[in-house]
PDB file of C-alpha atoms in Angstrom:
ATOM      1  CA  UNK A 550     122.808 124.515  89.911  1.00 27.00           C
ATOM      2  CA  UNK A 551     123.770 123.608  93.614  1.00 31.00           C
ATOM      3  CA  UNK A 552     120.785 120.737  94.659  1.00 31.00           C
ATOM      4  CA  UNK A 553     120.064 120.893  98.787  1.00 44.00           C
ATOM      5  CA  UNK A 554     119.260 117.490  98.613  1.00 48.00           C
ATOM      6  CA  UNK A 555     118.955 113.865  96.563  1.00 36.00           C
ATOM      7  CA  UNK A 556     115.072 114.462  96.251  1.00 41.00           C
ATOM      8  CA  UNK A 557     116.164 118.022  94.400  1.00 39.00           C
ATOM      9  CA  UNK A 558     118.297 115.551  91.631  1.00 32.00           C
ATOM     10  CA  UNK A 559     116.128 111.833  91.123  1.00 33.00           C
ATOM     11  CA  UNK A 560     113.139 112.867  93.333  1.00 45.00           C
ATOM     12  CA  UNK A 561     111.868 110.837  96.449  1.00 48.00           C
ATOM     13  CA  UNK A 562     110.297 107.372  96.806  1.00 48.00           C
ATOM     14  CA  UNK A 563     106.678 107.799  95.638  1.00 44.00           C
ATOM     15  CA  UNK A 564     103.326 106.381  94.435  1.00 46.00           C
ATOM     16  CA  UNK A 565     101.834 108.841  91.286  1.00 48.00           C
ATOM     17  CA  UNK A 566     102.862 109.153  88.182  1.00 47.00           C
ATOM     18  CA  UNK A 567     104.401 112.403  89.064  1.00 53.00           C
ATOM     19  CA  UNK A 568     107.599 114.134  91.938  1.00 50.00           C
ATOM     20  CA  UNK A 569     105.341 117.722  91.618  1.00 54.00           C
ATOM     21  CA  UNK A 570     101.978 116.913  91.259  1.00 53.00           C
ATOM     22  CA  UNK A 571     101.963 113.964  93.910  1.00 85.00           C
ATOM     23  CA  UNK A 572     105.457 113.412  96.311  1.00 91.00           C
ATOM     24  CA  UNK A 573     104.976 117.256  96.071  1.00 94.00           C
ATOM     25  CA  UNK A 574     101.238 117.367  97.406  1.00 95.00           C
ATOM     26  CA  UNK A 575     101.501 114.492  99.603  1.00 96.00           C
ATOM     27  CA  UNK A 576     104.213 116.502 102.025  1.00 96.00           C
ATOM     28  CA  UNK A 577     101.913 119.789 101.634  1.00 97.00           C
ATOM     29  CA  UNK A 578      98.715 117.495 102.874  1.00 98.00           C
ATOM     30  CA  UNK A 579     101.075 116.106 105.146  1.00 98.00           C
ATOM     31  CA  UNK A 580     102.308 119.212 106.525  1.00 98.00           C
ATOM     32  CA  UNK A 581      99.108 119.998 107.223  1.00 98.00           C
ATOM     33  CA  UNK A 582      97.960 117.426 109.420  1.00 98.00           C
ATOM     34  CA  UNK A 583     100.522 117.912 111.325  1.00 98.00           C
ATOM     35  CA  UNK A 584      99.113 121.252 111.957  1.00 98.00           C
ATOM     36  CA  UNK A 585      96.897 120.200 112.894  1.00 98.00           C
ATOM     37  CA  UNK A 586      97.386 117.464 114.905  1.00 96.00           C
ATOM     38  CA  UNK A 587      94.979 115.209 115.470  1.00 95.00           C
ATOM     39  CA  UNK A 588      92.846 113.145 112.443  1.00 94.00           C
ATOM     40  CA  UNK A 589      91.259 115.934 110.901  1.00 97.00           C
ATOM     41  CA  UNK A 590      87.197 115.657 110.588  1.00 98.00           C
ATOM     42  CA  UNK A 591      86.227 117.825 107.340  1.00 98.00           C
ATOM     43  CA  UNK A 592      88.813 118.968 104.105  1.00 98.00           C
ATOM     44  CA  UNK A 593      88.860 121.476 101.917  1.00 98.00           C
ATOM     45  CA  UNK A 594      90.966 121.607  99.472  1.00 98.00           C
ATOM     46  CA  UNK A 595      91.390 124.292  97.003  1.00 97.00           C
ATOM     47  CA  UNK A 596      93.729 123.669  93.997  1.00 96.00           C
ATOM     48  CA  UNK A 597      95.564 126.503  91.353  1.00 96.00           C
ATOM     49  CA  UNK A 598      97.554 126.929  88.417  1.00 93.00           C
ATOM     50  CA  UNK A 599      98.359 123.799  86.841  1.00 90.00           C
ATOM     51  CA  UNK A 600      96.804 121.855  89.842  1.00 93.00           C
ATOM     52  CA  UNK A 601      93.955 123.074  89.463  1.00 92.00           C
ATOM     53  CA  UNK A 602      93.629 121.865  85.614  1.00 91.00           C
ATOM     54  CA  UNK A 603      95.013 118.141  86.111  1.00 89.00           C
ATOM     55  CA  UNK A 604      94.076 117.156  89.913  1.00 90.00           C
ATOM     56  CA  UNK A 605      92.050 114.922  88.962  1.00 86.00           C
ATOM     57  CA  UNK A 606      94.527 113.088  85.506  1.00 87.00           C
ATOM     58  CA  UNK A 607      97.911 113.339  88.022  1.00 88.00           C
ATOM     59  CA  UNK A 608      95.900 112.030  91.154  1.00 91.00           C
ATOM     60  CA  UNK A 609      96.773 115.059  93.495  1.00 94.00           C
ATOM     61  CA  UNK A 610      93.589 114.880  94.755  1.00 96.00           C
ATOM     62  CA  UNK A 611      94.606 111.409  95.601  1.00 95.00           C
ATOM     63  CA  UNK A 612      98.422 112.845  96.935  1.00 95.00           C
ATOM     64  CA  UNK A 613      96.787 114.985  99.140  1.00 97.00           C
ATOM     65  CA  UNK A 614      94.122 113.215 100.815  1.00 98.00           C
ATOM     66  CA  UNK A 615      96.904 110.915 101.302  1.00 97.00           C
ATOM     67  CA  UNK A 616      98.655 113.683 103.003  1.00 97.00           C
ATOM     68  CA  UNK A 617      96.406 114.437 104.974  1.00 98.00           C
ATOM     69  CA  UNK A 618      95.972 111.430 106.461  1.00 98.00           C
ATOM     70  CA  UNK A 619      98.863 111.248 107.774  1.00 96.00           C
ATOM     71  CA  UNK A 620     100.512 109.040 104.330  1.00 96.00           C
ATOM     72  CA  UNK A 621     104.298 108.948 103.297  1.00 93.00           C
ATOM     73  CA  UNK A 622     104.191 109.502  99.816  1.00 91.00           C
ATOM     74  CA  UNK A 623     105.961 105.746  99.026  1.00 90.00           C
ATOM     75  CA  UNK A 624     102.780 104.553 100.850  1.00 94.00           C
ATOM     76  CA  UNK A 625     100.392 102.136  99.130  1.00 94.00           C
ATOM     77  CA  UNK A 626      97.186 103.461 100.820  1.00 96.00           C
ATOM     78  CA  UNK A 627      97.584 106.576  98.629  1.00 95.00           C
ATOM     79  CA  UNK A 628      95.797 104.830  95.388  1.00 94.00           C
ATOM     80  CA  UNK A 629      92.427 104.580  98.368  1.00 96.00           C
ATOM     81  CA  UNK A 630      93.453 107.792 100.019  1.00 97.00           C
ATOM     82  CA  UNK A 631      89.946 108.993  98.693  1.00 97.00           C
ATOM     83  CA  UNK A 632      88.266 105.816 100.222  1.00 97.00           C
ATOM     84  CA  UNK A 633      89.877 105.627 102.855  1.00 98.00           C
ATOM     85  CA  UNK A 634      89.226 109.228 103.858  1.00 98.00           C
ATOM     86  CA  UNK A 635      85.760 108.385 103.840  1.00 97.00           C
ATOM     87  CA  UNK A 636      85.162 105.780 105.562  1.00 97.00           C
ATOM     88  CA  UNK A 637      87.580 107.484 107.723  1.00 96.00           C
ATOM     89  CA  UNK A 638      84.934 109.916 108.523  1.00 97.00           C
ATOM     90  CA  UNK A 639      86.258 112.736 106.585  1.00 98.00           C
ATOM     91  CA  UNK A 640      83.969 115.388 104.698  1.00 98.00           C
ATOM     92  CA  UNK A 641      86.050 116.399 101.423  1.00 98.00           C
ATOM     93  CA  UNK A 642      85.298 118.831  99.738  1.00 98.00           C
ATOM     94  CA  UNK A 643      87.252 120.194  96.666  1.00 97.00           C
ATOM     95  CA  UNK A 644      87.874 123.316  95.136  1.00 97.00           C
ATOM     96  CA  UNK A 645      89.453 125.416  92.673  1.00 96.00           C
ATOM     97  CA  UNK A 646      90.732 129.060  92.607  1.00 95.00           C
ATOM     98  CA  UNK A 647      93.303 131.599  90.753  1.00 91.00           C
ATOM     99  CA  UNK A 648      95.925 133.356  92.646  1.00 85.00           C
ATOM    100  CA  UNK A 649      97.741 135.688  90.474  1.00 84.00           C
ATOM    101  CA  UNK A 650     101.331 135.608  91.198  1.00 81.00           C
ATOM    102  CA  UNK A 651     101.135 132.156  92.761  1.00 86.00           C
ATOM    103  CA  UNK A 652     103.024 128.867  91.856  1.00 90.00           C
ATOM    104  CA  UNK A 653     101.530 127.453  89.743  1.00 88.00           C
ATOM    105  CA  UNK A 654     101.661 123.922  91.450  1.00 94.00           C
ATOM    106  CA  UNK A 655      99.531 125.823  94.672  1.00 96.00           C
ATOM    107  CA  UNK A 656      97.227 124.246  96.588  1.00 97.00           C
ATOM    108  CA  UNK A 657      95.533 125.775 100.154  1.00 98.00           C
ATOM    109  CA  UNK A 658      93.989 123.136 103.003  1.00 98.00           C
ATOM    110  CA  UNK A 659      91.643 123.879 105.823  1.00 98.00           C
ATOM    111  CA  UNK A 660      91.348 121.188 107.924  1.00 98.00           C
ATOM    112  CA  UNK A 661      89.021 120.736 110.930  1.00 98.00           C
ATOM    113  CA  UNK A 662      88.808 118.494 114.357  1.00 97.00           C
ATOM    114  CA  UNK A 663      86.407 119.251 116.647  1.00 95.00           C
ATOM    115  CA  UNK A 664      87.282 123.224 118.220  1.00 95.00           C
ATOM    116  CA  UNK A 665      90.441 122.926 116.326  1.00 96.00           C
ATOM    117  CA  UNK A 666      90.637 124.530 112.739  1.00 97.00           C
ATOM    118  CA  UNK A 667      93.775 125.190 110.844  1.00 98.00           C
ATOM    119  CA  UNK A 668      94.839 126.448 106.962  1.00 98.00           C
ATOM    120  CA  UNK A 669      97.394 125.718 105.222  1.00 98.00           C
ATOM    121  CA  UNK A 670      99.091 127.038 101.550  1.00 98.00           C
ATOM    122  CA  UNK A 671     102.104 125.902  99.600  1.00 97.00           C
ATOM    123  CA  UNK A 672     103.637 125.141  95.962  1.00 96.00           C
ATOM    124  CA  UNK A 673     104.818 121.957  95.190  1.00 95.00           C
ATOM    125  CA  UNK A 674     108.237 122.979  93.836  1.00 92.00           C
ATOM    126  CA  UNK A 675     109.563 120.236  91.615  1.00 88.00           C
ATOM    127  CA  UNK A 676     111.223 116.794  92.884  1.00 83.00           C
ATOM    128  CA  UNK A 677     108.608 116.671  95.701  1.00 86.00           C
ATOM    129  CA  UNK A 678     110.540 120.209  97.133  1.00 92.00           C
ATOM    130  CA  UNK A 679     107.886 122.229  98.649  1.00 95.00           C
ATOM    131  CA  UNK A 680     107.361 125.557  99.602  1.00 97.00           C
ATOM    132  CA  UNK A 681     104.403 125.870 103.033  1.00 97.00           C
ATOM    133  CA  UNK A 682     104.344 130.310 102.363  1.00 97.00           C
ATOM    134  CA  UNK A 683     101.348 130.787 104.774  1.00 98.00           C
ATOM    135  CA  UNK A 684     100.465 128.944 107.472  1.00 98.00           C
ATOM    136  CA  UNK A 685      96.879 130.004 109.567  1.00 98.00           C
ATOM    137  CA  UNK A 686      97.098 133.363 107.491  1.00 97.00           C
ATOM    138  CA  UNK A 687     100.464 134.310 108.909  1.00 98.00           C
ATOM    139  CA  UNK A 688     102.536 135.239 105.337  1.00 97.00           C
ATOM    140  CA  UNK A 689     106.136 132.582 106.912  1.00 96.00           C
ATOM    141  CA  UNK A 690     108.103 130.023 104.472  1.00 94.00           C
ATOM    142  CA  UNK A 691     109.050 126.251 105.314  1.00 96.00           C
ATOM    143  CA  UNK A 692     110.095 123.644 103.259  1.00 93.00           C
ATOM    144  CA  UNK A 693     108.922 120.703 105.221  1.00 92.00           C
ATOM    145  CA  UNK A 694     112.508 119.086 104.973  1.00 93.00           C
ATOM    146  CA  UNK A 695     113.998 119.117 108.378  1.00 97.00           C
ATOM    147  CA  UNK A 696     112.042 119.190 111.845  1.00 98.00           C
ATOM    148  CA  UNK A 697     109.697 122.411 112.114  1.00 98.00           C
ATOM    149  CA  UNK A 698     108.038 123.694 115.213  1.00 98.00           C
ATOM    150  CA  UNK A 699     104.937 126.614 114.060  1.00 98.00           C
ATOM    151  CA  UNK A 700     104.859 128.519 117.464  1.00 98.00           C
ATOM    152  CA  UNK A 701     101.462 130.695 117.749  1.00 98.00           C
ATOM    153  CA  UNK A 702     102.396 133.375 120.358  1.00 98.00           C
ATOM    154  CA  UNK A 703     101.748 137.135 121.119  1.00 97.00           C
ATOM    155  CA  UNK A 704     104.220 139.408 119.017  1.00 97.00           C
ATOM    156  CA  UNK A 705     105.192 140.198 122.802  1.00 96.00           C
ATOM    157  CA  UNK A 706     109.209 141.457 123.617  1.00 95.00           C
ATOM    158  CA  UNK A 707     111.261 138.801 124.864  1.00 96.00           C
ATOM    159  CA  UNK A 708     109.193 135.644 123.249  1.00 97.00           C
ATOM    160  CA  UNK A 709     111.664 134.537 120.167  1.00 97.00           C
ATOM    161  CA  UNK A 710     114.105 134.700 123.092  1.00 98.00           C
ATOM    162  CA  UNK A 711     112.856 133.004 125.127  1.00 98.00           C
ATOM    163  CA  UNK A 712     111.944 130.193 122.325  1.00 98.00           C
ATOM    164  CA  UNK A 713     116.130 130.166 120.797  1.00 98.00           C
ATOM    165  CA  UNK A 714     117.544 130.743 124.191  1.00 98.00           C
ATOM    166  CA  UNK A 715     115.571 127.483 124.918  1.00 98.00           C
ATOM    167  CA  UNK A 716     116.814 125.194 121.498  1.00 98.00           C
ATOM    168  CA  UNK A 717     120.429 126.652 122.884  1.00 98.00           C
ATOM    169  CA  UNK A 718     120.297 124.530 125.811  1.00 98.00           C
ATOM    170  CA  UNK A 719     118.689 121.632 124.699  1.00 98.00           C
ATOM    171  CA  UNK A 720     121.513 121.986 121.996  1.00 98.00           C
ATOM    172  CA  UNK A 721     119.273 121.914 118.863  1.00 98.00           C
ATOM    173  CA  UNK A 722     120.551 123.767 115.724  1.00 98.00           C
ATOM    174  CA  UNK A 723     118.494 127.089 114.287  1.00 98.00           C
ATOM    175  CA  UNK A 724     118.489 126.403 110.664  1.00 97.00           C
ATOM    176  CA  UNK A 725     116.085 128.773 109.632  1.00 97.00           C
ATOM    177  CA  UNK A 726     113.586 130.992 111.788  1.00 98.00           C
ATOM    178  CA  UNK A 727     110.428 133.227 110.082  1.00 98.00           C
ATOM    179  CA  UNK A 728     107.823 135.100 112.236  1.00 98.00           C
ATOM    180  CA  UNK A 729     105.230 137.163 111.004  1.00 98.00           C
ATOM    181  CA  UNK A 730     102.372 139.358 112.827  1.00 96.00           C
ATOM    182  CA  UNK A 731      99.348 140.662 112.601  1.00 92.00           C
ATOM    183  CA  UNK A 732     100.528 144.110 114.206  1.00 84.00           C
ATOM    184  CA  UNK A 733     102.257 145.175 116.964  1.00 84.00           C
ATOM    185  CA  UNK A 734     101.560 143.610 120.335  1.00 80.00           C
ATOM    186  CA  UNK A 735      98.880 140.869 118.310  1.00 93.00           C
ATOM    187  CA  UNK A 736      98.706 137.817 117.378  1.00 97.00           C
ATOM    188  CA  UNK A 737     102.398 136.621 115.398  1.00 98.00           C
ATOM    189  CA  UNK A 738     103.422 132.591 113.950  1.00 98.00           C
ATOM    190  CA  UNK A 739     106.895 131.686 113.882  1.00 98.00           C
ATOM    191  CA  UNK A 740     108.263 128.468 112.184  1.00 98.00           C
ATOM    192  CA  UNK A 741     111.905 126.845 113.635  1.00 98.00           C
ATOM    193  CA  UNK A 742     113.283 124.694 111.289  1.00 98.00           C
ATOM    194  CA  UNK A 743     116.377 122.500 113.603  1.00 98.00           C
ATOM    195  CA  UNK A 744     118.762 120.331 111.704  1.00 97.00           C
ATOM    196  CA  UNK A 745     117.596 117.423 114.432  1.00 97.00           C
ATOM    197  CA  UNK A 746     114.726 115.764 115.692  1.00 97.00           C
ATOM    198  CA  UNK A 747     113.782 118.599 118.621  1.00 98.00           C
ATOM    199  CA  UNK A 748     112.765 116.266 121.709  1.00 98.00           C
ATOM    200  CA  UNK A 749     109.684 116.585 123.467  1.00 98.00           C
ATOM    201  CA  UNK A 750     110.440 118.138 126.939  1.00 98.00           C
ATOM    202  CA  UNK A 751     112.066 121.180 124.116  1.00 98.00           C
ATOM    203  CA  UNK A 752     108.739 121.194 122.568  1.00 98.00           C
ATOM    204  CA  UNK A 753     107.378 121.245 125.885  1.00 98.00           C
ATOM    205  CA  UNK A 754     109.538 123.902 127.165  1.00 98.00           C
ATOM    206  CA  UNK A 755     108.512 126.598 124.596  1.00 98.00           C
ATOM    207  CA  UNK A 756     104.244 125.923 124.560  1.00 98.00           C
ATOM    208  CA  UNK A 757     104.956 126.667 128.670  1.00 98.00           C
ATOM    209  CA  UNK A 758     106.448 129.969 127.708  1.00 98.00           C
ATOM    210  CA  UNK A 759     104.544 132.987 128.163  1.00 97.00           C
ATOM    211  CA  UNK A 760     102.551 134.402 125.567  1.00 98.00           C
ATOM    212  CA  UNK A 761     102.286 131.165 124.062  1.00 98.00           C
ATOM    213  CA  UNK A 762      99.443 129.599 123.233  1.00 97.00           C
ATOM    214  CA  UNK A 763      99.764 126.788 120.389  1.00 97.00           C
ATOM    215  CA  UNK A 764     102.885 124.936 119.736  1.00 98.00           C
ATOM    216  CA  UNK A 765     102.842 121.977 116.337  1.00 98.00           C
ATOM    217  CA  UNK A 766     105.895 119.659 115.776  1.00 98.00           C
ATOM    218  CA  UNK A 767     105.844 118.603 111.547  1.00 97.00           C
ATOM    219  CA  UNK A 768     108.506 116.566 110.964  1.00 96.00           C
ATOM    220  CA  UNK A 769     107.526 114.431 107.583  1.00 93.00           C
ATOM    221  CA  UNK A 770     111.004 112.938 106.857  1.00 82.00           C
TER     222      UNK A 770
END
């Protein structure tokens, strides 16, 4: 078996007893927070599978909320994240659910900040590694391991070509790209993972492209 990164072998620096139930959960929470791009005022968190059965005992609730507060996996504040969120004015709602066929360590996070909202469904697949499978209702895939742009846009000819051309002009290599759409000429979402940090001017240029409505930058490392 080949490993993509050192986390697959030894796991990340972290607070908590389990890389799957804590470190991975932190990373999913941080992904959602950075996707929202603002301090949330409300967080609805639904656990599935093994997460649903053990989230209190393994501290998965603390981990997800720590991520929502944008704490890193080794941040000591994770232990007090529920209290910290309350003090920050974040209303927390926890629930459990069933999702046939989903990975056992799956969580759905809905965040709200004023008029801004986002939804993330992700799974912690071991060693602190995660897979984000749904963003705002779009079926996509992201590891969160690389600097990532999440681009909401209309499904129109030339949008993807415009995004890739801007990355090429900025000399930023695209490691992975995926697009999902609601239908022809409808809403679409593109996730771009880059091999290096994505500079602010490039993010601004992507945001200014025709038919692009919103761009979020996710950088968990």
